[in-house]
């Protein structure tokens, strides 16, 4: 991985995670990955690198973070899940509050390096589900960057894609990855 790529990954890996294993299906130049619990599917452009981390116990905060990251076709892609304990006694909607705080902190922390394409976070829905989320587009470390985050009970699902500006092939790979997410809450 290039030094420039490492800096971008260092920045975006602050955000998310995924707990899953492989179930592969052939797809032109990629594969479909399905989580062990069969709740999440996504198209992977390359071979994802899995990282799992147990987080410190804090009420209203995730206890587990796992990421699947890959670099392929000129794109850096990541899918992640932050898992929260269902029995920690937090008020309803704590996942959304956690996401909003995390996104605001990210924006403030990257203020000198992160330029938004829009006025900020845009509300989004995941097709074929009732999951709501947020999306931001911008430029970070000379890379076009998209972050999507969806909230489900006790879980935040995140997708991140970055690529060189005006690299049409990389933009197509990133878009295919972003459009492929399927979640069964």
Short mmCIF file of C-alpha atoms in Angstrom, two decimals:
data_model
loop_
_atom_site.label_atom_id
_atom_site.label_comp_id
_atom_site.label_asym_id
_atom_site.label_seq_id
_atom_site.Cartn_x
_atom_site.Cartn_y
_atom_site.Cartn_z
CA UNK A 1 0.00 0.00 0.00
CA UNK A 2 1.33 3.45 -0.88
CA UNK A 3 2.17 5.95 1.91
CA UNK A 4 -0.58 8.23 0.59
CA UNK A 5 -3.05 5.32 0.72
CA UNK A 6 -1.97 4.49 4.27
CA UNK A 7 -2.75 8.04 5.39
CA UNK A 8 -6.21 7.88 3.83
CA UNK A 9 -6.89 4.49 5.43
CA UNK A 10 -5.67 5.79 8.77
CA UNK A 11 -8.22 8.58 8.53
CA UNK A 12 -11.21 6.57 7.35
CA UNK A 13 -10.60 3.51 9.51
CA UNK A 14 -11.39 5.66 12.53
CA UNK A 15 -15.00 5.24 11.52
CA UNK A 16 -16.24 1.76 11.15
CA UNK A 17 -16.32 -1.98 11.21
CA UNK A 18 -17.72 -5.36 10.08
CA UNK A 19 -18.05 -8.77 11.72
CA UNK A 20 -18.35 -11.30 8.97
CA UNK A 21 -16.92 -14.26 7.15
CA UNK A 22 -16.79 -15.31 3.56
CA UNK A 23 -19.37 -16.87 1.33
CA UNK A 24 -18.15 -16.24 -2.18
CA UNK A 25 -19.90 -16.06 -5.53
CA UNK A 26 -18.18 -15.26 -8.79
CA UNK A 27 -18.82 -11.75 -10.10
CA UNK A 28 -16.79 -10.21 -12.93
CA UNK A 29 -13.56 -9.23 -11.25
CA UNK A 30 -14.88 -9.60 -7.73
CA UNK A 31 -16.81 -11.72 -5.30
CA UNK A 32 -19.88 -11.52 -3.14
CA UNK A 33 -19.07 -11.69 0.57
CA UNK A 34 -21.71 -12.78 3.08
CA UNK A 35 -21.35 -12.42 6.84
CA UNK A 36 -21.27 -15.49 9.09
CA UNK A 37 -24.69 -14.55 10.48
CA UNK A 38 -26.02 -14.20 6.89
CA UNK A 39 -27.29 -10.66 7.62
CA UNK A 40 -24.94 -8.70 5.33
CA UNK A 41 -23.86 -9.18 1.70
CA UNK A 42 -21.64 -6.97 -0.40
CA UNK A 43 -19.63 -7.07 -3.60
CA UNK A 44 -15.89 -7.04 -2.99
CA UNK A 45 -13.64 -5.80 -5.77
CA UNK A 46 -10.61 -7.56 -4.33
CA UNK A 47 -9.81 -9.82 -1.44
CA UNK A 48 -10.98 -8.07 1.73
CA UNK A 49 -8.64 -7.85 4.70
CA UNK A 50 -10.56 -8.59 7.88
CA UNK A 51 -9.75 -6.82 11.14
CA UNK A 52 -11.67 -7.40 14.39
CA UNK A 53 -11.42 -5.40 17.58
CA UNK A 54 -13.15 -5.62 20.94
CA UNK A 55 -13.85 -2.14 22.25
CA UNK A 56 -13.70 -0.94 25.88
CA UNK A 57 -16.98 -1.37 27.76
CA UNK A 58 -18.90 1.93 27.78
CA UNK A 59 -22.63 2.42 28.03
CA UNK A 60 -24.13 3.47 24.68
CA UNK A 61 -20.91 2.69 22.78
CA UNK A 62 -20.05 -0.23 20.51
CA UNK A 63 -18.36 -3.23 22.08
CA UNK A 64 -17.10 -4.73 18.82
CA UNK A 65 -15.59 -3.30 15.65
CA UNK A 66 -14.58 -5.31 12.63
CA UNK A 67 -13.61 -4.07 9.18
CA UNK A 68 -13.27 -5.52 5.74
CA UNK A 69 -10.97 -3.35 3.66
CA UNK A 70 -9.68 -3.80 0.15
CA UNK A 71 -7.81 -1.89 -2.50
CA UNK A 72 -8.78 -2.77 -6.07
CA UNK A 73 -9.26 -1.11 -9.44
CA UNK A 74 -7.81 2.15 -8.14
CA UNK A 75 -10.34 2.31 -5.29
CA UNK A 76 -9.92 1.87 -1.55
CA UNK A 77 -13.08 0.28 -0.15
CA UNK A 78 -14.25 -0.62 3.33
CA UNK A 79 -17.36 -2.13 4.82
CA UNK A 80 -17.80 -2.21 8.53
CA UNK A 81 -20.18 -2.84 11.38
CA UNK A 82 -20.14 -1.38 14.85
CA UNK A 83 -21.96 -3.73 17.21
CA UNK A 84 -23.63 -2.52 20.42
CA UNK A 85 -24.75 -4.67 23.35
CA UNK A 86 -28.55 -4.95 23.30
CA UNK A 87 -28.74 -5.10 27.09
CA UNK A 88 -26.61 -2.12 28.14
CA UNK A 89 -29.63 -0.09 29.30
CA UNK A 90 -29.14 2.83 26.89
CA UNK A 91 -32.15 4.88 25.81
CA UNK A 92 -33.79 4.07 22.46
CA UNK A 93 -31.97 5.69 19.55
CA UNK A 94 -28.54 5.62 21.15
CA UNK A 95 -27.05 4.17 17.95
CA UNK A 96 -28.14 7.27 16.01
CA UNK A 97 -26.80 9.58 18.72
CA UNK A 98 -23.47 7.71 18.64
CA UNK A 99 -23.32 7.98 14.82
CA UNK A 100 -24.07 11.71 14.86
CA UNK A 101 -21.36 12.35 17.46
CA UNK A 102 -18.86 10.22 15.54
CA UNK A 103 -19.57 12.01 12.24
CA UNK A 104 -19.35 15.46 13.83
CA UNK A 105 -16.04 14.55 15.48
CA UNK A 106 -14.71 13.21 12.18
CA UNK A 107 -15.65 16.39 10.37
CA UNK A 108 -14.05 18.61 13.03
CA UNK A 109 -10.91 16.46 13.18
CA UNK A 110 -10.37 16.51 9.42
CA UNK A 111 -11.29 20.17 8.94
CA UNK A 112 -7.94 21.08 7.35
CA UNK A 113 -7.80 18.02 5.08
CA UNK A 114 -11.47 17.16 4.46
CA UNK A 115 -13.48 19.23 1.97
CA UNK A 116 -17.16 18.42 1.63
CA UNK A 117 -18.88 18.37 -1.78
CA UNK A 118 -22.12 19.45 -0.10
CA UNK A 119 -23.15 21.40 2.95
CA UNK A 120 -22.69 18.37 5.18
CA UNK A 121 -24.36 15.10 5.96
CA UNK A 122 -27.28 14.02 3.78
CA UNK A 123 -30.05 11.73 5.09
CA UNK A 124 -30.32 8.48 3.10
CA UNK A 125 -32.27 5.20 3.13
CA UNK A 126 -30.93 1.74 2.29
CA UNK A 127 -33.05 0.34 -0.58
CA UNK A 128 -35.28 -2.65 0.23
CA UNK A 129 -34.99 -2.08 4.00
CA UNK A 130 -36.35 0.37 6.55
CA UNK A 131 -32.82 1.41 7.55
CA UNK A 132 -32.07 5.14 7.69
CA UNK A 133 -28.63 6.61 7.49
CA UNK A 134 -26.33 9.43 6.52
CA UNK A 135 -23.99 10.07 3.61
CA UNK A 136 -21.18 12.52 3.05
CA UNK A 137 -19.12 13.11 -0.07
CA UNK A 138 -15.93 15.07 -0.26
CA UNK A 139 -12.22 15.07 -0.79
CA UNK A 140 -9.70 13.75 1.73
CA UNK A 141 -5.94 13.52 1.10
CA UNK A 142 -6.50 14.22 -2.64
CA UNK A 143 -8.98 11.36 -2.91
CA UNK A 144 -12.68 11.58 -3.75
CA UNK A 145 -14.39 10.09 -0.70
CA UNK A 146 -17.87 8.77 0.07
CA UNK A 147 -19.04 7.58 3.48
CA UNK A 148 -22.42 5.97 4.06
CA UNK A 149 -23.65 4.82 7.47
CA UNK A 150 -26.92 3.00 8.21
CA UNK A 151 -28.44 2.48 11.67
CA UNK A 152 -30.21 -0.71 12.78
CA UNK A 153 -31.06 -1.80 16.32
CA UNK A 154 -27.74 -2.32 18.16
CA UNK A 155 -25.71 -1.90 14.95
CA UNK A 156 -24.21 0.73 12.64
CA UNK A 157 -23.28 -0.45 9.13
CA UNK A 158 -20.72 1.67 7.26
CA UNK A 159 -19.43 1.81 3.72
CA UNK A 160 -16.47 3.92 2.65
CA UNK A 161 -14.94 4.40 -0.77
CA UNK A 162 -12.03 6.55 -1.92
CA UNK A 163 -10.29 6.96 -5.26
CA UNK A 164 -8.25 9.44 -7.27
CA UNK A 165 -10.34 12.26 -8.71
CA UNK A 166 -11.43 11.78 -12.32
CA UNK A 167 -10.45 8.09 -12.36
CA UNK A 168 -13.57 6.74 -14.08
CA UNK A 169 -12.68 3.07 -13.66
CA UNK A 170 -12.06 3.52 -9.93
CA UNK A 171 -15.30 5.51 -9.60
CA UNK A 172 -17.20 2.61 -11.26
CA UNK A 173 -15.62 0.09 -8.86
CA UNK A 174 -16.51 2.30 -5.89
CA UNK A 175 -20.09 2.77 -7.12
CA UNK A 176 -20.58 -0.98 -7.65
CA UNK A 177 -19.37 -1.60 -4.11
CA UNK A 178 -21.59 1.12 -2.64
CA UNK A 179 -24.68 -0.11 -4.53
CA UNK A 180 -24.16 -3.77 -3.59
CA UNK A 181 -24.91 -3.58 0.14
CA UNK A 182 -27.74 -5.88 1.29
CA UNK A 183 -28.72 -6.03 4.96
CA UNK A 184 -31.31 -8.23 6.63
CA UNK A 185 -31.84 -6.55 10.02
#
